[in-house]
Amino acid sequence: MNRLKDSTSPYLLQHADNPVDWWPWSDQAFEEARRRDVPLLLSVGYSACHWCHVMAHESFEDPATAALMNEYLVAIKVDREERPDVDAVYMSATQALTGQGGWPMTVFMTAEGEPFYSGTYFPREQFQQLIRGVAKAWAEDRGGVADQAKKISAALSERAHAGTRALRDAGEARVGGYPAPDAQSARLARTGDEAVAGLASDYDAARGGFGGAPKFPPSMVLEFLLRYQAGRDTQAAALPMAEQTMEAMARGGIYDQLGGGFARYSVDAAWIVPHFEKMLYDNALLARVYGHLWRLTGSPLARRVAEQTCDWMVRELRTPEGGLASALDADSEGEEGKFYVWTPAQLTGVLGPQDGEFAAAAFAVTATGTFERGRSVLQLRAEPSDADRFARVRAELFAAREHRVRPGRDDKVVAAWNGLAIAALAENGLLLGRPDLIAAATDAAELLTGVHTRPAAPQSPAWRPTGASGNGGIRLARTSRDGGAGPSAGLLEDYACVAEGFLTLSGVTGHARWVDLAGRLLDTALTRFADGEGGFFDTADDGEPLLYRPADPADNATPSGAFAAAGALLSYSALTGSGSHREAAVAALGPLAAIAARFPQAAGSGLAVAEALLSGPAEIAVVGPPADPRTAQLQAAALRAPSPGAVLAVGDGTGESAVPLLVGRGLVGGAPAAYVCRNFTCRAPVTDPVELAAALGGTS
């Protein structure tokens, strides 16, 4: 019996009609394996994964393969986006056993959850042979299998804990700890300098980006490079690396030239042919960083891409409840990329001969093609000479493409990724003068508070670690769908990214409740996820026990939970004056120096937080009636200044719920005023946007 029909995960629901007797991840599945005395098969994937679909079609939909699975195994299906903790633990096993990882992930394990064999995608015949081989080993050499599984599990647990401790120790040794503020700043600055040099050594000067194919958007590294440039008096290579990479991505096939939004990665080194799935987290991170490039350099391309990417998120991913869905599939009609690619004949069929030829030249569509079977992925290597004609042609092609069969959408709402999107939509909404984007960010935040959150259980003050504010934590569900919370508890990245989104939203809307909610989320992070040594685990102390408690401080496709927590803690500290939260932020950066020295591409978000620390960050209080246009002008000037990690509070400073940064500050000569502070020390207030921009080191 297949038990996936009641799942909240669209990925699991895709397998609900398989002839496989699937179980969701549950205690009952492990109990069934014990009862039947068979091993478990753990299959992990996600809805936008192309090779997951291939293996599903070849094996899981095949009655003969399903019969083997049902006879010899208890099969568990997991959505890695719903349970990244399970994915992380067993991916470490897969990488240790095979030297590589990926999805679909296929793990054979005992009823104690101990892995003994793993891999990724297996073709049908090989997968059938593997099942028979596992069954034979289970029947004939149970002791050897169990012994191997226990050794693997013990080694994984030891390596995980030792690795985290070693990174922190190496980081502290490298920077000499964090004794005094001046020494701390010097060491963080040195870490950033060395990271820029390390990135430059791996930089692809011909095509942008780092390393060779495949190339992933280095979102967090780009944010670090922009902050480094904005906050330092330097002529380093930081800005050129960021600018060239961002222009190459924006003009390449990885960016949807008709509809906006970025694909997951490029299979080649020149950003031409993407793996066509589109993820919310990529686009939220990139929309924000392109907005930051525009405010730093005034690049029209960066402005356009930031706005189009925000529009894509709202248009394509917005759910009826106001949240943002997690992904669009790579496939449609069973083919990867079919929705997005074109031939010259297709262009002519939509536009006619003359405009078809114009579009083919503009978008680099050729008879030989850049993709399979003579089809091309649209690129825009240069701005067309006739902007009006190009805009008309682009609109006509977009309208025609809307009649194609669309890729599937994974419509579950992931808390962390919505937190990233809230920050991007709110910030770009104010930067670009788009109140509709701010409204979309607010709707997503309301969904998170209404569906994903519940009050935390009372906690004893005796074990509250340093850094918790004591205002009462709240708990998060990681996912929701159709307005109902999913079964998985929030991870550290959920608490951190949602808190950061709420803090950004408060600065844009002037509503102090978002700061209070962010503080309560951070209280939970500090009490339930802290490791007692300044770092964080990725799962809560009352979460489901796994082989070990994961704690990965390095970035992956999204900011690491620890570095994201450091950023949110720092922002909260700047808005509230809480020194303990600032101390917690600094402590969370403990592994940064070691990670940045070895692989700076995995440290981008932590390096970005370090640049904010070096800059203060700037604490900007804009005091004035919300309806006064002069207040809005100061607010916009504050956000447009490229001060690394700056925080913003807006309001009249009255009432018990006012953001602490506003309290005690008033109008100047009856006019709205802006107060710029750093490290809780403030300059004289200004009433003119130009003066405010100058105080922040930017332009109005």
Short mmCIF file of N, CA, C and O in Angstrom, two decimals, residues 217-336:
data_model
loop_
_atom_site.label_atom_id
_atom_site.label_comp_id
_atom_site.label_asym_id
_atom_site.label_seq_id
_atom_site.Cartn_x
_atom_site.Cartn_y
_atom_site.Cartn_z
N PRO A 217 24.98 30.18 -9.72
CA PRO A 217 25.02 31.59 -9.34
C PRO A 217 25.63 31.75 -7.95
O PRO A 217 25.11 31.20 -6.98
N PRO A 218 26.74 32.48 -7.82
CA PRO A 218 27.39 32.63 -6.52
C PRO A 218 26.76 33.76 -5.70
O PRO A 218 27.42 34.75 -5.36
N SER A 219 25.50 33.60 -5.36
CA SER A 219 24.71 34.72 -4.82
C SER A 219 25.33 35.35 -3.58
O SER A 219 25.47 36.58 -3.49
N MET A 220 25.68 34.51 -2.59
CA MET A 220 26.19 35.06 -1.34
C MET A 220 27.59 35.66 -1.51
O MET A 220 27.92 36.67 -0.88
N VAL A 221 28.39 35.08 -2.39
CA VAL A 221 29.71 35.65 -2.68
C VAL A 221 29.56 37.02 -3.34
O VAL A 221 30.30 37.96 -3.03
N LEU A 222 28.61 37.15 -4.25
CA LEU A 222 28.38 38.44 -4.90
C LEU A 222 27.98 39.50 -3.88
O LEU A 222 28.45 40.65 -3.95
N GLU A 223 27.13 39.14 -2.92
CA GLU A 223 26.74 40.10 -1.88
C GLU A 223 27.96 40.52 -1.08
O GLU A 223 28.14 41.71 -0.77
N PHE A 224 28.82 39.57 -0.74
CA PHE A 224 30.05 39.92 -0.02
C PHE A 224 30.91 40.87 -0.83
O PHE A 224 31.41 41.88 -0.32
N LEU A 225 31.11 40.58 -2.12
CA LEU A 225 31.96 41.43 -2.94
C LEU A 225 31.42 42.84 -3.04
O LEU A 225 32.19 43.82 -2.99
N LEU A 226 30.11 42.99 -3.15
CA LEU A 226 29.52 44.34 -3.21
C LEU A 226 29.68 45.05 -1.88
O LEU A 226 29.98 46.26 -1.84
N ARG A 227 29.50 44.34 -0.78
CA ARG A 227 29.69 44.97 0.54
C ARG A 227 31.15 45.34 0.76
O ARG A 227 31.45 46.40 1.33
N TYR A 228 32.03 44.47 0.32
CA TYR A 228 33.46 44.75 0.46
C TYR A 228 33.82 46.03 -0.29
O TYR A 228 34.52 46.90 0.23
N GLN A 229 33.32 46.17 -1.51
CA GLN A 229 33.61 47.36 -2.30
C GLN A 229 33.00 48.60 -1.66
O GLN A 229 33.63 49.66 -1.59
N ALA A 230 31.75 48.48 -1.19
CA ALA A 230 31.06 49.65 -0.64
C ALA A 230 31.65 50.10 0.69
O ALA A 230 31.64 51.30 1.00
N GLY A 231 32.16 49.15 1.47
CA GLY A 231 32.60 49.50 2.81
C GLY A 231 34.06 49.78 2.98
O GLY A 231 34.49 50.25 4.03
N ARG A 232 34.88 49.50 1.94
CA ARG A 232 36.33 49.66 2.07
C ARG A 232 36.83 50.74 1.12
O ARG A 232 36.33 50.89 0.00
N ASP A 233 37.85 51.44 1.52
CA ASP A 233 38.54 52.39 0.64
C ASP A 233 39.62 51.60 -0.09
O ASP A 233 40.77 51.54 0.32
N THR A 234 39.22 50.95 -1.18
CA THR A 234 40.12 50.01 -1.82
C THR A 234 39.91 50.01 -3.33
O THR A 234 38.85 50.36 -3.82
N GLN A 235 40.91 49.61 -4.03
CA GLN A 235 40.83 49.45 -5.49
C GLN A 235 40.94 47.96 -5.84
O GLN A 235 41.41 47.59 -6.90
N ALA A 236 40.47 47.11 -4.96
CA ALA A 236 40.60 45.67 -5.16
C ALA A 236 39.71 45.20 -6.31
O ALA A 236 38.91 45.94 -6.86
N ALA A 237 39.85 43.92 -6.63
CA ALA A 237 39.13 43.33 -7.76
C ALA A 237 37.70 42.94 -7.40
O ALA A 237 37.01 42.33 -8.21
N ALA A 238 37.23 43.29 -6.21
CA ALA A 238 35.92 42.83 -5.76
C ALA A 238 34.80 43.25 -6.70
O ALA A 238 34.01 42.43 -7.17
N LEU A 239 34.71 44.56 -6.97
CA LEU A 239 33.61 45.04 -7.81
C LEU A 239 33.71 44.52 -9.24
O LEU A 239 32.70 44.08 -9.80
N PRO A 240 34.87 44.54 -9.90
CA PRO A 240 34.92 43.98 -11.26
C PRO A 240 34.49 42.52 -11.33
O PRO A 240 33.81 42.13 -12.28
N MET A 241 34.87 41.71 -10.34
CA MET A 241 34.44 40.31 -10.36
C MET A 241 32.93 40.21 -10.25
O MET A 241 32.28 39.43 -10.96
N ALA A 242 32.34 41.00 -9.35
CA ALA A 242 30.89 40.96 -9.18
C ALA A 242 30.18 41.47 -10.42
O ALA A 242 29.22 40.85 -10.91
N GLU A 243 30.64 42.60 -10.96
CA GLU A 243 29.97 43.20 -12.12
C GLU A 243 30.01 42.28 -13.33
O GLU A 243 28.99 42.08 -14.01
N GLN A 244 31.18 41.74 -13.63
CA GLN A 244 31.29 40.90 -14.82
C GLN A 244 30.45 39.64 -14.67
O GLN A 244 29.77 39.22 -15.62
N THR A 245 30.49 39.03 -13.49
CA THR A 245 29.71 37.82 -13.27
C THR A 245 28.22 38.10 -13.41
O THR A 245 27.48 37.34 -14.07
N MET A 246 27.77 39.17 -12.82
CA MET A 246 26.34 39.48 -12.83
C MET A 246 25.86 39.88 -14.23
O MET A 246 24.74 39.55 -14.63
N GLU A 247 26.71 40.57 -14.98
CA GLU A 247 26.31 40.88 -16.36
C GLU A 247 26.29 39.62 -17.21
O GLU A 247 25.37 39.43 -18.02
N ALA A 248 27.28 38.74 -17.04
CA ALA A 248 27.31 37.50 -17.82
C ALA A 248 26.10 36.64 -17.53
O ALA A 248 25.49 36.07 -18.45
N MET A 249 25.71 36.52 -16.26
CA MET A 249 24.52 35.74 -15.93
C MET A 249 23.27 36.39 -16.50
O MET A 249 22.39 35.71 -17.05
N ALA A 250 23.16 37.71 -16.37
CA ALA A 250 21.96 38.41 -16.83
C ALA A 250 21.80 38.36 -18.34
O ALA A 250 20.68 38.42 -18.85
N ARG A 251 22.90 38.23 -19.06
CA ARG A 251 22.82 38.19 -20.52
C ARG A 251 22.82 36.76 -21.06
O ARG A 251 22.57 36.54 -22.25
N GLY A 252 23.07 35.80 -20.21
CA GLY A 252 23.17 34.42 -20.66
C GLY A 252 21.84 33.68 -20.62
O GLY A 252 20.79 34.22 -20.26
N GLY A 253 21.90 32.42 -20.98
CA GLY A 253 20.70 31.60 -20.98
C GLY A 253 20.23 31.19 -19.61
O GLY A 253 19.08 30.74 -19.46
N ILE A 254 21.08 31.33 -18.60
CA ILE A 254 20.64 30.99 -17.24
C ILE A 254 19.55 31.94 -16.78
O ILE A 254 18.75 31.62 -15.90
N TYR A 255 19.49 33.14 -17.38
CA TYR A 255 18.43 34.11 -17.07
C TYR A 255 17.36 34.02 -18.14
O TYR A 255 17.67 33.98 -19.35
N ASP A 256 16.12 33.97 -17.72
CA ASP A 256 14.99 33.88 -18.65
C ASP A 256 14.78 35.25 -19.29
O ASP A 256 14.24 36.16 -18.66
N GLN A 257 15.20 35.39 -20.54
CA GLN A 257 15.17 36.69 -21.20
C GLN A 257 13.76 37.17 -21.52
O GLN A 257 13.57 38.37 -21.79
N LEU A 258 12.79 36.29 -21.49
CA LEU A 258 11.40 36.71 -21.75
C LEU A 258 10.62 36.95 -20.46
O LEU A 258 9.92 37.95 -20.34
N GLY A 259 10.74 36.05 -19.51
CA GLY A 259 9.90 36.13 -18.32
C GLY A 259 10.59 36.56 -17.06
O GLY A 259 9.94 36.79 -16.04
N GLY A 260 11.93 36.69 -17.12
CA GLY A 260 12.66 37.03 -15.91
C GLY A 260 12.90 35.80 -15.06
O GLY A 260 12.30 34.73 -15.25
N GLY A 261 13.78 35.93 -14.09
CA GLY A 261 14.08 34.83 -13.18
C GLY A 261 15.23 33.97 -13.68
O GLY A 261 15.46 33.82 -14.88
N PHE A 262 15.96 33.39 -12.72
CA PHE A 262 17.16 32.61 -13.02
C PHE A 262 16.90 31.12 -12.85
O PHE A 262 16.19 30.70 -11.93
N ALA A 263 17.51 30.32 -13.74
CA ALA A 263 17.51 28.87 -13.59
C ALA A 263 18.54 28.48 -12.52
O ALA A 263 19.35 29.30 -12.08
N ARG A 264 18.50 27.21 -12.15
CA ARG A 264 19.30 26.75 -11.02
C ARG A 264 20.80 26.87 -11.27
O ARG A 264 21.55 27.29 -10.41
N TYR A 265 21.27 26.45 -12.45
CA TYR A 265 22.68 26.57 -12.76
C TYR A 265 22.87 26.43 -14.26
O TYR A 265 21.95 26.07 -15.00
N SER A 266 24.09 26.72 -14.71
CA SER A 266 24.45 26.57 -16.11
C SER A 266 25.28 25.30 -16.27
O SER A 266 26.23 25.08 -15.50
N VAL A 267 24.95 24.48 -17.26
CA VAL A 267 25.70 23.24 -17.45
C VAL A 267 27.04 23.51 -18.13
O VAL A 267 27.91 22.64 -18.11
N ASP A 268 27.21 24.69 -18.72
CA ASP A 268 28.46 25.06 -19.37
C ASP A 268 29.11 26.20 -18.59
O ASP A 268 28.52 26.77 -17.67
N ALA A 269 30.32 26.56 -18.99
CA ALA A 269 31.07 27.59 -18.27
C ALA A 269 30.71 29.00 -18.69
O ALA A 269 31.14 29.96 -18.05
N ALA A 270 29.91 29.14 -19.76
CA ALA A 270 29.62 30.47 -20.31
C ALA A 270 28.20 30.93 -20.01
O ALA A 270 27.73 31.90 -20.62
N TRP A 271 27.51 30.25 -19.11
CA TRP A 271 26.16 30.63 -18.67
C TRP A 271 25.11 30.51 -19.78
O TRP A 271 24.08 31.16 -19.73
N ILE A 272 25.36 29.66 -20.79
CA ILE A 272 24.46 29.61 -21.94
C ILE A 272 23.30 28.64 -21.72
O ILE A 272 22.13 29.02 -21.85
N VAL A 273 23.61 27.39 -21.42
CA VAL A 273 22.56 26.36 -21.32
C VAL A 273 22.31 26.06 -19.85
O VAL A 273 23.19 25.56 -19.15
N PRO A 274 21.13 26.36 -19.35
CA PRO A 274 20.86 26.13 -17.94
C PRO A 274 20.32 24.73 -17.68
O PRO A 274 19.88 24.04 -18.59
N HIS A 275 20.38 24.32 -16.42
CA HIS A 275 19.48 23.28 -15.94
C HIS A 275 18.22 24.04 -15.57
O HIS A 275 18.23 24.87 -14.68
N PHE A 276 17.11 23.79 -16.24
CA PHE A 276 16.04 24.76 -16.37
C PHE A 276 15.16 24.93 -15.13
O PHE A 276 14.26 25.78 -15.14
N GLU A 277 15.33 24.14 -14.10
CA GLU A 277 14.50 24.35 -12.91
C GLU A 277 14.76 25.75 -12.35
O GLU A 277 15.88 26.27 -12.40
N LYS A 278 13.73 26.35 -11.80
CA LYS A 278 13.84 27.68 -11.19
C LYS A 278 13.42 27.57 -9.73
O LYS A 278 12.32 27.14 -9.43
N MET A 279 14.32 28.01 -8.85
CA MET A 279 14.10 27.88 -7.42
C MET A 279 13.83 29.25 -6.80
O MET A 279 14.46 30.25 -7.17
N LEU A 280 12.94 29.28 -5.83
CA LEU A 280 12.65 30.53 -5.13
C LEU A 280 13.90 31.09 -4.48
O LEU A 280 14.16 32.30 -4.54
N TYR A 281 14.68 30.23 -3.81
CA TYR A 281 15.81 30.77 -3.05
C TYR A 281 16.83 31.44 -3.95
O TYR A 281 17.36 32.50 -3.60
N ASP A 282 17.14 30.85 -5.11
CA ASP A 282 18.07 31.50 -6.03
C ASP A 282 17.58 32.89 -6.42
O ASP A 282 18.33 33.87 -6.41
N ASN A 283 16.32 32.97 -6.78
CA ASN A 283 15.80 34.22 -7.31
C ASN A 283 15.62 35.28 -6.23
O ASN A 283 15.82 36.47 -6.48
N ALA A 284 15.28 34.86 -5.00
CA ALA A 284 15.21 35.83 -3.91
C ALA A 284 16.59 36.41 -3.62
O ALA A 284 16.75 37.64 -3.49
N LEU A 285 17.60 35.55 -3.54
CA LEU A 285 18.96 36.04 -3.27
C LEU A 285 19.46 36.93 -4.40
O LEU A 285 20.06 37.98 -4.16
N LEU A 286 19.21 36.53 -5.64
CA LEU A 286 19.72 37.29 -6.78
C LEU A 286 18.96 38.59 -6.98
O LEU A 286 19.55 39.61 -7.36
N ALA A 287 17.66 38.60 -6.76
CA ALA A 287 16.91 39.85 -6.88
C ALA A 287 17.47 40.90 -5.93
O ALA A 287 17.61 42.08 -6.28
N ARG A 288 17.81 40.47 -4.73
CA ARG A 288 18.33 41.42 -3.75
C ARG A 288 19.73 41.91 -4.14
O ARG A 288 20.03 43.10 -4.06
N VAL A 289 20.59 40.99 -4.58
CA VAL A 289 21.95 41.40 -4.88
C VAL A 289 22.02 42.24 -6.16
O VAL A 289 22.84 43.16 -6.27
N TYR A 290 21.14 41.99 -7.13
CA TYR A 290 21.10 42.86 -8.31
C TYR A 290 20.60 44.26 -7.92
O TYR A 290 21.06 45.28 -8.46
N GLY A 291 19.64 44.33 -6.99
CA GLY A 291 19.24 45.63 -6.48
C GLY A 291 20.39 46.35 -5.81
O GLY A 291 20.55 47.57 -5.96
N HIS A 292 21.22 45.61 -5.09
CA HIS A 292 22.37 46.22 -4.43
C HIS A 292 23.42 46.68 -5.44
O HIS A 292 24.09 47.69 -5.23
N LEU A 293 23.59 45.92 -6.54
CA LEU A 293 24.51 46.37 -7.57
C LEU A 293 24.01 47.66 -8.21
O LEU A 293 24.81 48.58 -8.47
N TRP A 294 22.72 47.75 -8.44
CA TRP A 294 22.16 48.98 -9.04
C TRP A 294 22.39 50.18 -8.13
O TRP A 294 22.82 51.24 -8.58
N ARG A 295 22.14 50.02 -6.83
CA ARG A 295 22.31 51.18 -5.96
C ARG A 295 23.78 51.56 -5.78
O ARG A 295 24.10 52.71 -5.49
N LEU A 296 24.68 50.59 -5.97
CA LEU A 296 26.11 50.89 -5.84
C LEU A 296 26.67 51.53 -7.10
O LEU A 296 27.51 52.45 -7.03
N THR A 297 26.21 51.09 -8.27
CA THR A 297 26.83 51.52 -9.53
C THR A 297 25.89 52.27 -10.46
O THR A 297 26.35 52.89 -11.42
N GLY A 298 24.58 52.18 -10.23
CA GLY A 298 23.63 52.79 -11.14
C GLY A 298 23.41 52.01 -12.43
O GLY A 298 22.82 52.54 -13.39
N SER A 299 23.83 50.75 -12.48
CA SER A 299 23.71 49.94 -13.69
C SER A 299 22.25 49.75 -14.11
O SER A 299 21.47 49.16 -13.36
N PRO A 300 21.87 50.20 -15.30
CA PRO A 300 20.49 49.96 -15.77
C PRO A 300 20.17 48.48 -15.91
O PRO A 300 19.03 48.07 -15.65
N LEU A 301 21.15 47.67 -16.32
CA LEU A 301 20.92 46.24 -16.45
C LEU A 301 20.60 45.62 -15.09
O LEU A 301 19.67 44.81 -14.96
N ALA A 302 21.35 46.01 -14.06
CA ALA A 302 21.09 45.48 -12.73
C ALA A 302 19.71 45.87 -12.24
O ALA A 302 19.00 45.06 -11.63
N ARG A 303 19.30 47.10 -12.49
CA ARG A 303 17.97 47.54 -12.08
C ARG A 303 16.90 46.72 -12.78
O ARG A 303 15.93 46.27 -12.15
N ARG A 304 17.06 46.53 -14.08
CA ARG A 304 16.06 45.78 -14.84
C ARG A 304 15.96 44.35 -14.34
O ARG A 304 14.85 43.82 -14.16
N VAL A 305 17.09 43.71 -14.11
CA VAL A 305 17.08 42.32 -13.68
C VAL A 305 16.47 42.19 -12.28
O VAL A 305 15.70 41.27 -12.00
N ALA A 306 16.81 43.11 -11.38
CA ALA A 306 16.22 43.08 -10.04
C ALA A 306 14.71 43.18 -10.12
O ALA A 306 13.98 42.41 -9.46
N GLU A 307 14.22 44.10 -10.92
CA GLU A 307 12.77 44.31 -11.01
C GLU A 307 12.09 43.13 -11.70
O GLU A 307 11.04 42.64 -11.23
N GLN A 308 12.65 42.65 -12.80
CA GLN A 308 12.05 41.53 -13.51
C GLN A 308 12.05 40.27 -12.66
O GLN A 308 11.09 39.48 -12.71
N THR A 309 13.10 40.06 -11.88
CA THR A 309 13.16 38.87 -11.04
C THR A 309 12.12 38.93 -9.93
O THR A 309 11.48 37.93 -9.61
N CYS A 310 11.93 40.11 -9.35
CA CYS A 310 10.86 40.27 -8.36
C CYS A 310 9.50 40.03 -9.01
O CYS A 310 8.63 39.34 -8.43
N ASP A 311 9.30 40.59 -10.19
CA ASP A 311 8.03 40.37 -10.89
C ASP A 311 7.81 38.89 -11.18
O ASP A 311 6.69 38.38 -11.07
N TRP A 312 8.87 38.19 -11.57
CA TRP A 312 8.75 36.75 -11.83
C TRP A 312 8.34 36.00 -10.57
O TRP A 312 7.45 35.14 -10.62
N MET A 313 8.96 36.32 -9.45
CA MET A 313 8.60 35.63 -8.21
C MET A 313 7.12 35.81 -7.89
O MET A 313 6.42 34.85 -7.54
N VAL A 314 6.63 37.03 -8.01
CA VAL A 314 5.24 37.30 -7.66
C VAL A 314 4.30 36.67 -8.69
O VAL A 314 3.28 36.06 -8.34
N ARG A 315 4.63 36.80 -9.96
CA ARG A 315 3.75 36.30 -11.01
C ARG A 315 3.71 34.77 -11.04
O ARG A 315 2.63 34.17 -11.18
N GLU A 316 4.86 34.12 -10.91
CA GLU A 316 4.94 32.68 -11.13
C GLU A 316 4.84 31.84 -9.85
O GLU A 316 4.44 30.68 -9.92
N LEU A 317 5.22 32.40 -8.72
CA LEU A 317 5.31 31.59 -7.50
C LEU A 317 4.30 31.97 -6.43
O LEU A 317 4.16 31.23 -5.45
N ARG A 318 3.61 33.07 -6.55
CA ARG A 318 2.67 33.48 -5.51
C ARG A 318 1.54 32.47 -5.39
O ARG A 318 0.94 32.04 -6.38
N THR A 319 1.26 32.06 -4.15
CA THR A 319 0.18 31.11 -3.88
C THR A 319 -1.09 31.86 -3.50
O THR A 319 -1.04 33.05 -3.13
N PRO A 320 -2.25 31.21 -3.58
CA PRO A 320 -3.50 31.89 -3.20
C PRO A 320 -3.49 32.44 -1.78
O PRO A 320 -4.19 33.41 -1.48
N GLU A 321 -2.69 31.83 -0.90
CA GLU A 321 -2.63 32.27 0.49
C GLU A 321 -1.66 33.43 0.69
O GLU A 321 -1.54 33.95 1.81
N GLY A 322 -0.92 33.83 -0.36
CA GLY A 322 -0.01 34.95 -0.25
C GLY A 322 1.44 34.57 -0.08
O GLY A 322 2.31 35.46 -0.05
N GLY A 323 1.74 33.29 0.06
CA GLY A 323 3.12 32.86 0.15
C GLY A 323 3.74 32.71 -1.22
O GLY A 323 3.12 33.01 -2.25
N LEU A 324 4.98 32.23 -1.25
CA LEU A 324 5.68 32.02 -2.50
C LEU A 324 6.08 30.56 -2.59
O LEU A 324 6.73 30.02 -1.67
N ALA A 325 5.68 29.90 -3.68
CA ALA A 325 5.95 28.49 -3.90
C ALA A 325 7.45 28.27 -4.07
O ALA A 325 8.21 29.18 -4.39
N SER A 326 7.87 27.03 -3.90
CA SER A 326 9.30 26.76 -3.80
C SER A 326 10.02 26.66 -5.14
O SER A 326 11.20 27.01 -5.22
N ALA A 327 9.35 26.21 -6.22
CA ALA A 327 10.12 25.95 -7.43
C ALA A 327 9.22 25.73 -8.63
O ALA A 327 8.04 25.36 -8.50
N LEU A 328 9.79 25.93 -9.81
CA LEU A 328 9.22 25.46 -11.07
C LEU A 328 10.09 24.34 -11.60
O LEU A 328 11.33 24.39 -11.51
N ASP A 329 9.46 23.35 -12.19
CA ASP A 329 10.14 22.18 -12.70
C ASP A 329 11.02 22.54 -13.88
O ASP A 329 10.82 23.55 -14.56
N ALA A 330 12.01 21.68 -14.14
CA ALA A 330 12.84 21.83 -15.34
C ALA A 330 12.13 21.32 -16.58
O ALA A 330 12.44 21.74 -17.69
N ASP A 331 11.18 20.40 -16.40
CA ASP A 331 10.57 19.70 -17.52
C ASP A 331 9.16 20.20 -17.81
O ASP A 331 8.46 20.71 -16.93
N SER A 332 8.75 20.06 -19.05
CA SER A 332 7.35 20.14 -19.44
C SER A 332 7.14 19.19 -20.60
O SER A 332 8.05 19.02 -21.43
N GLU A 333 6.00 18.55 -20.63
CA GLU A 333 5.71 17.53 -21.64
C GLU A 333 6.80 16.46 -21.68
O GLU A 333 7.12 15.92 -22.74
N GLY A 334 7.39 16.19 -20.51
CA GLY A 334 8.40 15.15 -20.42
C GLY A 334 9.76 15.51 -20.96
O GLY A 334 10.64 14.65 -21.05
N GLU A 335 9.98 16.78 -21.31
CA GLU A 335 11.26 17.21 -21.86
C GLU A 335 11.83 18.36 -21.05
O GLU A 335 11.12 19.33 -20.76
N GLU A 336 13.11 18.26 -20.74
CA GLU A 336 13.75 19.35 -20.02
C GLU A 336 13.89 20.57 -20.92
O GLU A 336 14.35 20.48 -22.07
#
